[in-house]
Amino acid sequence: MSDRLVSMLQNGQFVEANDLYYGDYMASFEPMRSAMDKYTDLSLQASEESYESSISLSESIFRNSMIIVVLVMILIVAGGLFLKNSISKPLNEAAQIVEKISNGDLRITIDRNSYNPKDQIGFLLLKNG
C-alpha cells in the first residue's frame, strides 16, 4: 500500500493519493500506530523506573562512601593522637627526670614497669635509673 501511495504521488495523482492516504492507508496504519504508541509508553515507563532505581542506587553508594570516608578520617585522627601521646608522654617524663637530675636531685626513682626497655626512651631512662 505504501508503494502504491508513493507511486501516485510521483505520477502527480495527488487527489487519489490523498483519498488513499486518508482512507484505506489510515485504517490500516492506525492500529499499528496505536500499538507503537503503547510500546513506546511501556518502554518509557520502564526507562523511568530504571532511571529512578539507578539514581536511588547512586545516592546510596554516595552516602555509604561518605560514611566510610568519615570513619577512615576518624580512625586516622585517633591513630595520630594515640601515636602522639605514645611518643610525647614518655618524652615529657624523661625531660622532667633529666631536669631534676640537672638541678642536682639524684633521689629520683623510675618505675621499671612503666617503660619499655626496647624503645629509645625506655632504654635511656632504665639505664640511668
C-alpha positions as CSV (number, residue, x, y, z in Angstrom):
1,M,0.0,0.0,0.0
2,S,2.9,2.4,0.8
3,D,4.5,1.7,-2.6
4,R,1.1,2.5,-4.3
5,L,0.8,5.7,-2.4
6,V,4.4,6.8,-3.4
7,S,3.7,5.8,-7.0
8,M,0.6,8.0,-7.1
9,L,2.5,11.0,-5.6
10,Q,5.3,10.5,-8.2
11,N,2.8,10.4,-11.0
12,G,1.0,13.6,-9.9
13,Q,-2.1,11.8,-8.8
14,F,-2.4,13.9,-5.6
15,V,-6.2,13.7,-5.2
16,E,-6.1,9.9,-5.5
17,A,-3.1,9.7,-3.2
18,N,-4.9,11.9,-0.6
19,D,-8.0,9.7,-0.8
20,L,-5.9,6.5,-0.4
21,Y,-3.9,8.0,2.5
22,Y,-6.9,9.2,4.4
23,G,-9.0,6.2,3.5
24,D,-7.5,2.7,3.4
25,Y,-4.0,3.7,4.4
26,M,-5.1,5.4,7.6
27,A,-7.4,2.5,8.5
28,S,-4.5,0.1,8.2
29,F,-1.9,2.3,9.7
30,E,-3.9,3.4,12.8
31,P,-3.9,0.1,14.7
32,M,-0.1,-0.2,14.0
33,R,0.4,3.4,15.3
34,S,-1.7,2.6,18.4
35,A,0.4,-0.5,19.1
36,M,3.6,1.6,18.6
37,D,2.3,4.2,21.0
38,K,1.6,1.6,23.6
39,Y,5.0,0.0,23.1
40,T,6.6,3.5,23.4
41,D,4.7,4.3,26.6
42,L,5.7,0.9,28.1
43,S,9.3,1.4,27.1
44,L,9.3,5.0,28.5
45,Q,7.8,3.7,31.8
46,A,10.4,1.0,32.1
47,S,13.1,3.6,31.4
48,E,11.8,5.9,34.0
49,E,11.7,3.1,36.6
50,S,15.3,2.1,35.7
51,Y,16.4,5.7,35.9
52,E,14.8,6.2,39.3
53,S,16.3,2.9,40.5
54,S,19.8,3.9,39.3
55,I,19.5,7.4,40.9
56,S,18.5,5.8,44.2
57,L,21.4,3.3,44.0
58,S,23.9,6.1,43.2
59,E,22.6,8.1,46.2
60,S,23.0,5.1,48.4
61,I,26.5,4.4,47.2
62,F,27.5,8.1,47.7
63,R,26.0,8.1,51.2
64,N,27.9,4.9,52.1
65,S,31.1,6.2,50.6
66,M,30.8,9.4,52.7
67,I,30.2,7.4,55.8
68,I,33.3,5.2,55.1
69,V,35.4,8.3,54.4
70,V,34.3,9.9,57.7
71,L,35.1,6.7,59.6
72,V,38.5,6.4,58.0
73,M,39.2,10.0,58.8
74,I,38.2,9.4,62.5
75,L,40.5,6.4,62.6
76,I,43.4,8.4,61.1
77,V,42.9,11.2,63.7
78,A,42.6,8.7,66.5
79,G,45.7,6.8,65.4
80,G,47.6,10.1,65.1
81,L,46.5,11.1,68.6
82,F,47.5,7.7,70.0
83,L,50.9,7.9,68.3
84,K,51.5,11.4,69.5
85,N,50.6,10.5,73.1
86,S,52.7,7.3,73.0
87,I,55.7,9.4,72.0
88,S,55.2,12.7,73.9
89,K,54.2,11.3,77.3
90,P,57.4,9.2,77.9
91,L,59.4,12.0,76.3
92,N,57.9,14.6,78.7
93,E,58.6,12.3,81.7
94,A,62.1,11.8,80.5
95,A,62.6,15.5,80.2
96,Q,61.3,16.0,83.8
97,I,63.7,13.4,85.1
98,V,66.6,14.9,83.3
99,E,65.7,18.3,84.6
100,K,65.6,17.0,88.2
101,I,69.0,15.4,87.7
102,S,70.4,18.7,86.2
103,N,69.1,20.6,89.3
104,G,71.0,18.2,91.5
105,D,68.2,16.0,92.7
106,L,69.6,12.5,92.5
107,R,66.8,10.9,94.6
108,I,64.6,10.1,91.7
109,T,63.1,6.6,91.2
110,I,62.0,5.3,87.9
111,D,59.2,2.7,87.7
112,R,60.7,0.0,85.5
113,N,57.2,-1.4,84.6
114,S,56.2,1.9,83.1
115,Y,58.8,1.9,80.3
116,N,59.7,-0.5,77.5
117,P,63.4,-1.2,77.5
118,K,63.3,-1.9,73.8
119,D,62.4,1.7,72.7
120,Q,64.8,4.6,72.9
121,I,63.2,6.5,75.8
122,G,62.7,3.4,77.9
123,F,66.4,2.4,77.2
124,L,67.6,5.9,78.3
125,L,65.5,6.0,81.5
126,L,66.2,2.5,82.6
127,K,69.9,2.7,82.1
128,N,70.0,5.9,84.2
129,G,67.6,4.7,86.9
